[in-house]
Amino acid sequence: MPIEDHRLRSLFDPYLLALVAAVVLASFAPVRGDAAVLAGVATNVGIALLFFLYGARLPREAIIAGLVHWRLHLTVLTCTFVLFPLLGFVVLPMARPWLTDELAFGVLFLCALPSTVQSSIAFTAIARGNVAAAVCSASLSNLLGVFLTPLLVSLMVATHGDTTSPLDAVGKIALLLLAPFVCGHALRPLLAGFVERRRHLLAISDRATVLLVVYVAFSASVAEGLWQRVSPMALVVVGIVALVLLALVLFATQAAGRLLGFARGDTIALVFCGSKKSLASGVPIAKVLFAGDPMIGVILLPIMLFHQLQLIACAMLAQHWSRQAADRG
């Protein structure tokens, strides 16, 4: 895909429009009663299938090749699970007067999430960075996020509604996300050809699963008065907070790459893996962590806004670094 096309698609991401459509649909036609119960079961099945297929898609060779870059992976994990939460605690108090409790908690939840996988790898490839290391770093972040995100959430916020205990949440998330991933990766020798030939269709199914979870989550929140509790000003402030967090981490990851003496390709992988937060993992994790919380839709708003901002910023960075590489020959 040409770089300009990728940038244009990031600026006008059809997935963002679909997410907005899911929220609008939930606002005017929320799922209720028995239909909501069935939709909840369908989302669990879809999430398990999503991570099963992701396990089947992940090449073992890329993992082995990337493992040698342990300093890079450790730096990515530090940015994802240490730097982000610390920045959240620094930035959030400035915006707190304009935010509801749920939106403030959503910002902290955003900071505790693992990195993305597909877009981190894609942008690293476009910028001509270390793709093998990006595959390993992003995948490791997601796997560890199954355990670290619930623990971080419990540390960052002592109590919030009916949030389950960290150990209970870890067990449920591992059952829903990690177990299917391990099964899929174990079956990769049998499924590799199938998933590679149908990569486009599988990407559509991944996004459809997330859209279904978002629709069900926002349906529950709408029934509890979502739009009476969240003002337009609060959404603007959340967007500003997300933008500030992204800018700080993009600067920090580039500075860390220079300070640690990483090669250009490794620094690119660090920036794209260390600055992102995963909507695809965040939505299923939220579904487990905040099961029964009618305001889960509000909690998800910060990661939905951050998702689009990171796509725009990283598309521009990838284009810039690709041109630099081309100029160097």
Short mmCIF file of C-alpha atoms in Angstrom, two decimals:
data_model
loop_
_atom_site.label_atom_id
_atom_site.label_comp_id
_atom_site.label_asym_id
_atom_site.label_seq_id
_atom_site.Cartn_x
_atom_site.Cartn_y
_atom_site.Cartn_z
CA MET A 1 0.00 0.00 0.00
CA PRO A 2 1.46 3.44 -0.89
CA ILE A 3 2.40 5.52 2.11
CA GLU A 4 0.09 8.37 1.07
CA ASP A 5 -2.84 5.95 0.84
CA HIS A 6 -2.06 4.61 4.30
CA ARG A 7 -1.93 8.13 5.70
CA LEU A 8 -5.22 9.05 4.04
CA ARG A 9 -6.90 5.93 5.40
CA SER A 10 -5.60 6.77 8.86
CA LEU A 11 -6.95 10.32 8.68
CA PHE A 12 -10.33 9.10 7.44
CA ASP A 13 -10.39 5.68 9.04
CA PRO A 14 -13.53 3.69 8.10
CA TYR A 15 -13.13 1.81 11.38
CA LEU A 16 -13.53 5.07 13.30
CA LEU A 17 -16.74 5.78 11.38
CA ALA A 18 -17.96 2.28 12.23
CA LEU A 19 -17.20 2.84 15.92
CA VAL A 20 -19.12 6.11 15.85
CA ALA A 21 -21.99 4.33 14.09
CA ALA A 22 -22.03 1.65 16.81
CA VAL A 23 -22.29 4.33 19.50
CA VAL A 24 -25.05 6.16 17.60
CA LEU A 25 -26.98 2.92 17.07
CA ALA A 26 -26.68 2.08 20.77
CA SER A 27 -27.93 5.58 21.61
CA PHE A 28 -31.10 5.27 19.55
CA ALA A 29 -31.65 1.50 19.49
CA PRO A 30 -29.91 -0.09 22.49
CA VAL A 31 -30.06 -3.85 22.89
CA ARG A 32 -32.12 -4.86 25.94
CA GLY A 33 -33.46 -7.82 27.88
CA ASP A 34 -32.96 -11.31 26.48
CA ALA A 35 -31.39 -9.88 23.34
CA ALA A 36 -28.70 -8.24 25.48
CA VAL A 37 -27.96 -11.58 27.16
CA LEU A 38 -27.59 -13.29 23.78
CA ALA A 39 -25.44 -10.43 22.51
CA GLY A 40 -23.19 -10.85 25.56
CA VAL A 41 -22.70 -14.54 24.78
CA ALA A 42 -21.98 -13.69 21.14
CA THR A 43 -19.32 -11.17 22.16
CA ASN A 44 -17.56 -13.75 24.36
CA VAL A 45 -17.50 -16.23 21.47
CA GLY A 46 -16.25 -13.56 19.08
CA ILE A 47 -13.50 -12.43 21.46
CA ALA A 48 -12.28 -16.01 22.00
CA LEU A 49 -12.25 -16.58 18.23
CA LEU A 50 -10.40 -13.29 17.66
CA PHE A 51 -7.52 -14.32 19.94
CA PHE A 52 -7.53 -17.91 18.66
CA LEU A 53 -6.97 -16.63 15.11
CA TYR A 54 -4.38 -14.13 16.28
CA GLY A 55 -2.43 -17.00 17.85
CA ALA A 56 -2.67 -18.94 14.59
CA ARG A 57 -1.40 -15.91 12.61
CA LEU A 58 1.69 -15.17 14.73
CA PRO A 59 4.79 -16.69 13.08
CA ARG A 60 7.00 -18.55 15.54
CA GLU A 61 10.05 -17.60 13.50
CA ALA A 62 9.36 -13.90 14.07
CA ILE A 63 9.16 -14.48 17.82
CA ILE A 64 12.49 -16.32 17.88
CA ALA A 65 14.17 -13.69 15.68
CA GLY A 66 12.87 -10.87 17.84
CA LEU A 67 13.75 -12.35 21.22
CA VAL A 68 17.40 -11.38 20.89
CA HIS A 69 16.41 -7.71 21.28
CA TRP A 70 15.61 -8.04 24.98
CA ARG A 71 16.68 -4.46 25.80
CA LEU A 72 14.23 -3.14 23.24
CA HIS A 73 11.38 -5.33 24.54
CA LEU A 74 12.07 -4.31 28.14
CA THR A 75 12.02 -0.64 27.12
CA VAL A 76 8.72 -1.07 25.27
CA LEU A 77 7.15 -2.79 28.27
CA THR A 78 8.43 -0.05 30.58
CA CYS A 79 6.87 2.63 28.39
CA THR A 80 3.59 0.72 28.15
CA PHE A 81 3.08 -0.38 31.74
CA VAL A 82 5.15 2.11 33.78
CA LEU A 83 5.57 5.40 31.90
CA PHE A 84 1.98 5.60 30.66
CA PRO A 85 0.37 5.09 34.11
CA LEU A 86 2.77 7.62 35.67
CA LEU A 87 1.91 10.19 33.01
CA GLY A 88 -1.77 9.47 33.54
CA PHE A 89 -1.44 10.36 37.21
CA VAL A 90 0.40 13.59 36.29
CA VAL A 91 -1.93 14.77 33.51
CA LEU A 92 -5.31 13.66 34.85
CA PRO A 93 -5.55 16.04 37.87
CA MET A 94 -5.38 19.05 35.50
CA ALA A 95 -8.44 17.81 33.61
CA ARG A 96 -10.31 16.31 36.57
CA PRO A 97 -12.71 19.28 37.15
CA TRP A 98 -14.33 18.69 33.75
CA LEU A 99 -14.55 14.89 33.89
CA THR A 100 -17.02 12.49 35.46
CA ASP A 101 -15.69 9.71 37.66
CA GLU A 102 -16.20 7.21 34.83
CA LEU A 103 -14.28 9.31 32.27
CA ALA A 104 -11.43 9.87 34.73
CA PHE A 105 -11.30 6.15 35.39
CA GLY A 106 -11.38 5.55 31.63
CA VAL A 107 -8.22 7.65 31.25
CA LEU A 108 -6.46 5.53 33.89
CA PHE A 109 -7.73 2.35 32.22
CA LEU A 110 -6.34 3.60 28.90
CA CYS A 111 -2.93 4.07 30.53
CA ALA A 112 -2.94 0.48 31.84
CA LEU A 113 -3.66 -1.20 28.48
CA PRO A 114 -1.12 -3.16 26.38
CA SER A 115 0.22 -2.01 23.02
CA THR A 116 -1.42 -2.65 19.67
CA VAL A 117 -0.14 -5.43 17.42
CA GLN A 118 -1.23 -5.00 13.81
CA SER A 119 -0.81 -1.23 13.47
CA SER A 120 2.50 -1.21 15.38
CA ILE A 121 3.91 -3.77 12.97
CA ALA A 122 2.42 -2.05 9.92
CA PHE A 123 3.81 1.38 10.78
CA THR A 124 7.22 -0.09 11.67
CA ALA A 125 7.32 -1.76 8.24
CA ILE A 126 6.33 1.45 6.43
CA ALA A 127 9.02 3.42 8.30
CA ARG A 128 11.57 0.68 7.47
CA GLY A 129 12.17 -0.25 11.09
CA ASN A 130 12.91 -3.59 12.75
CA VAL A 131 9.72 -5.51 11.91
CA ALA A 132 10.73 -8.79 13.61
CA ALA A 133 11.40 -6.96 16.87
CA ALA A 134 8.11 -5.06 16.54
CA VAL A 135 6.21 -8.35 16.12
CA CYS A 136 7.81 -9.74 19.26
CA SER A 137 7.46 -6.55 21.35
CA ALA A 138 3.82 -5.90 20.47
CA SER A 139 2.82 -9.53 20.94
CA LEU A 140 4.66 -9.79 24.27
CA SER A 141 2.92 -6.60 25.44
CA ASN A 142 -0.48 -8.07 24.65
CA LEU A 143 0.24 -11.37 26.35
CA LEU A 144 1.58 -9.72 29.50
CA GLY A 145 -1.34 -7.28 29.42
CA VAL A 146 -3.63 -10.19 30.33
CA PHE A 147 -1.93 -10.20 33.74
CA LEU A 148 -0.57 -6.67 34.14
CA THR A 149 -3.60 -4.60 33.11
CA PRO A 150 -5.93 -5.95 35.85
CA LEU A 151 -3.16 -5.54 38.43
CA LEU A 152 -2.42 -1.99 37.30
CA VAL A 153 -6.09 -1.07 37.35
CA SER A 154 -6.41 -2.35 40.91
CA LEU A 155 -3.36 -0.34 41.97
CA MET A 156 -4.35 2.85 40.14
CA VAL A 157 -7.90 2.93 41.43
CA ALA A 158 -8.68 1.33 44.79
CA THR A 159 -12.44 0.96 44.28
CA HIS A 160 -14.78 1.58 41.39
CA GLY A 161 -18.29 0.19 41.40
CA ASP A 162 -18.38 -3.57 40.97
CA THR A 163 -14.84 -4.01 39.65
CA THR A 164 -13.75 -7.59 40.32
CA SER A 165 -10.67 -8.50 42.33
CA PRO A 166 -7.37 -8.49 40.39
CA LEU A 167 -6.74 -12.24 40.70
CA ASP A 168 -10.30 -13.06 39.70
CA ALA A 169 -10.03 -10.69 36.74
CA VAL A 170 -6.70 -12.20 35.65
CA GLY A 171 -8.23 -15.67 35.67
CA LYS A 172 -11.24 -14.61 33.63
CA ILE A 173 -9.17 -12.64 31.13
CA ALA A 174 -6.68 -15.50 30.76
CA LEU A 175 -9.56 -17.88 30.05
CA LEU A 176 -11.15 -15.54 27.51
CA LEU A 177 -8.01 -14.23 25.78
CA LEU A 178 -4.86 -16.19 26.62
CA ALA A 179 -6.24 -19.74 26.39
CA PRO A 180 -7.64 -19.27 22.85
CA PHE A 181 -4.38 -17.57 21.79
CA VAL A 182 -2.27 -20.50 23.04
CA CYS A 183 -4.59 -23.01 21.34
CA GLY A 184 -4.45 -21.06 18.08
CA HIS A 185 -0.67 -20.84 18.14
CA ALA A 186 -0.36 -24.55 18.94
CA LEU A 187 -2.49 -25.30 15.86
CA ARG A 188 -0.60 -22.86 13.62
CA PRO A 189 1.13 -25.66 11.64
CA LEU A 190 -2.34 -26.79 10.52
CA LEU A 191 -3.96 -23.37 10.16
CA ALA A 192 -1.15 -21.12 8.89
CA GLY A 193 -2.04 -21.49 5.22
CA PHE A 194 -5.75 -20.94 5.87
CA VAL A 195 -5.31 -17.76 7.92
CA GLU A 196 -2.72 -16.28 5.55
CA ARG A 197 -4.99 -16.76 2.53
CA ARG A 198 -7.91 -15.17 4.37
CA ARG A 199 -6.05 -12.42 6.24
CA HIS A 200 -8.37 -9.70 4.90
CA LEU A 201 -11.53 -11.53 5.95
CA LEU A 202 -10.08 -12.29 9.37
CA ALA A 203 -9.24 -8.60 9.86
CA ILE A 204 -12.88 -7.77 9.14
CA SER A 205 -14.06 -10.36 11.67
CA ASP A 206 -11.66 -8.91 14.29
CA ARG A 207 -13.12 -5.45 13.88
CA ALA A 208 -16.67 -6.74 13.77
CA THR A 209 -16.13 -8.38 17.17
CA VAL A 210 -14.89 -5.13 18.69
CA LEU A 211 -17.82 -3.22 17.17
CA LEU A 212 -20.29 -5.70 18.68
CA VAL A 213 -18.71 -5.35 22.14
CA VAL A 214 -18.79 -1.55 21.84
CA TYR A 215 -22.45 -1.62 20.79
CA VAL A 216 -23.46 -3.88 23.70
CA ALA A 217 -21.40 -1.84 26.20
CA PHE A 218 -22.84 1.48 25.08
CA SER A 219 -26.36 0.04 25.05
CA ALA A 220 -26.06 -0.68 28.77
CA SER A 221 -24.64 2.79 29.42
CA VAL A 222 -27.36 4.55 27.40
CA ALA A 223 -29.99 2.80 29.49
CA GLU A 224 -28.35 4.34 32.57
CA GLY A 225 -28.34 7.88 31.17
CA LEU A 226 -24.96 8.03 29.40
CA TRP A 227 -25.57 11.23 27.45
CA GLN A 228 -27.09 13.00 30.42
CA ARG A 229 -23.88 12.39 32.38
CA VAL A 230 -21.27 13.13 29.66
CA SER A 231 -21.17 16.70 28.32
CA PRO A 232 -19.60 17.80 25.00
CA MET A 233 -17.02 19.77 27.02
CA ALA A 234 -16.00 16.59 28.85
CA LEU A 235 -15.42 14.82 25.53
CA VAL A 236 -13.25 17.70 24.31
CA VAL A 237 -11.20 17.57 27.52
CA VAL A 238 -10.75 13.80 27.20
CA GLY A 239 -9.52 14.33 23.64
CA ILE A 240 -7.00 16.91 24.84
CA VAL A 241 -5.79 14.58 27.60
CA ALA A 242 -5.36 11.75 25.07
CA LEU A 243 -3.43 14.06 22.74
CA VAL A 244 -1.12 15.25 25.53
CA LEU A 245 -0.43 11.67 26.66
CA LEU A 246 0.36 10.59 23.10
CA ALA A 247 2.68 13.55 22.47
CA LEU A 248 4.59 12.97 25.72
CA VAL A 249 5.10 9.25 25.04
CA LEU A 250 6.12 9.80 21.40
CA PHE A 251 8.77 12.25 22.62
CA ALA A 252 9.86 9.94 25.45
CA THR A 253 10.24 6.84 23.24
CA GLN A 254 12.36 8.69 20.70
CA ALA A 255 14.52 10.14 23.48
CA ALA A 256 14.88 6.69 25.07
CA GLY A 257 15.99 5.20 21.76
CA ARG A 258 18.77 7.79 21.44
CA LEU A 259 19.78 7.58 25.11
CA LEU A 260 20.06 3.77 25.02
CA GLY A 261 21.99 3.80 21.76
CA PHE A 262 19.45 1.80 19.75
CA ALA A 263 19.91 1.46 16.01
CA ARG A 264 17.50 3.42 13.81
CA GLY A 265 15.32 0.37 13.08
CA ASP A 266 15.05 -0.52 16.77
CA THR A 267 14.16 3.06 17.73
CA ILE A 268 11.35 3.05 15.17
CA ALA A 269 9.99 -0.19 16.62
CA LEU A 270 10.24 1.30 20.12
CA VAL A 271 8.29 4.41 19.14
CA PHE A 272 5.46 2.55 17.42
CA CYS A 273 5.17 -0.28 19.97
CA GLY A 274 5.76 1.84 23.06
CA SER A 275 3.40 4.71 22.26
CA LYS A 276 0.27 2.77 21.32
CA LYS A 277 -2.65 1.40 23.29
CA SER A 278 -4.79 -1.46 22.02
CA LEU A 279 -8.50 -0.95 21.41
CA ALA A 280 -8.81 -4.57 20.23
CA SER A 281 -7.48 -5.86 23.57
CA GLY A 282 -8.88 -3.04 25.68
CA VAL A 283 -12.53 -3.67 24.82
CA PRO A 284 -12.49 -7.39 25.80
CA ILE A 285 -10.47 -6.66 28.95
CA ALA A 286 -12.95 -3.95 29.95
CA LYS A 287 -15.80 -6.37 29.37
CA VAL A 288 -14.31 -8.70 31.99
CA LEU A 289 -12.99 -6.10 34.45
CA PHE A 290 -16.21 -4.08 34.52
CA ALA A 291 -18.78 -6.82 34.04
CA GLY A 292 -22.10 -5.58 35.34
CA ASP A 293 -21.03 -1.91 35.37
CA PRO A 294 -23.66 -0.02 33.33
CA MET A 295 -21.20 2.82 32.70
CA ILE A 296 -18.68 0.66 30.83
CA GLY A 297 -19.40 2.63 27.66
CA VAL A 298 -18.17 5.83 29.32
CA ILE A 299 -15.01 4.08 30.52
CA LEU A 300 -14.25 3.06 26.92
CA LEU A 301 -14.55 6.59 25.48
CA PRO A 302 -10.91 7.62 26.23
CA ILE A 303 -9.38 4.59 24.49
CA MET A 304 -11.67 5.11 21.48
CA LEU A 305 -10.46 8.71 21.13
CA PHE A 306 -6.83 7.75 21.74
CA HIS A 307 -7.10 5.03 19.09
CA GLN A 308 -7.81 7.51 16.32
CA LEU A 309 -5.23 10.04 17.49
CA GLN A 310 -2.48 7.41 17.54
CA LEU A 311 -3.34 6.32 14.00
CA ILE A 312 -3.07 9.87 12.66
CA ALA A 313 0.16 10.71 14.49
CA CYS A 314 1.90 7.41 13.69
CA ALA A 315 0.88 7.54 10.02
CA MET A 316 2.59 10.92 9.74
CA LEU A 317 5.69 9.69 11.57
CA ALA A 318 5.91 6.55 9.43
CA GLN A 319 5.69 8.65 6.28
CA HIS A 320 8.40 11.00 7.53
CA TRP A 321 10.82 8.21 8.44
CA SER A 322 10.14 6.34 5.20
CA ARG A 323 11.11 9.42 3.21
CA GLN A 324 14.25 9.81 5.30
CA ALA A 325 15.22 6.21 4.57
CA ALA A 326 14.57 6.72 0.85
CA ASP A 327 16.76 9.85 0.81
CA ARG A 328 19.60 7.92 2.44
CA GLY A 329 19.31 5.26 -0.24
#
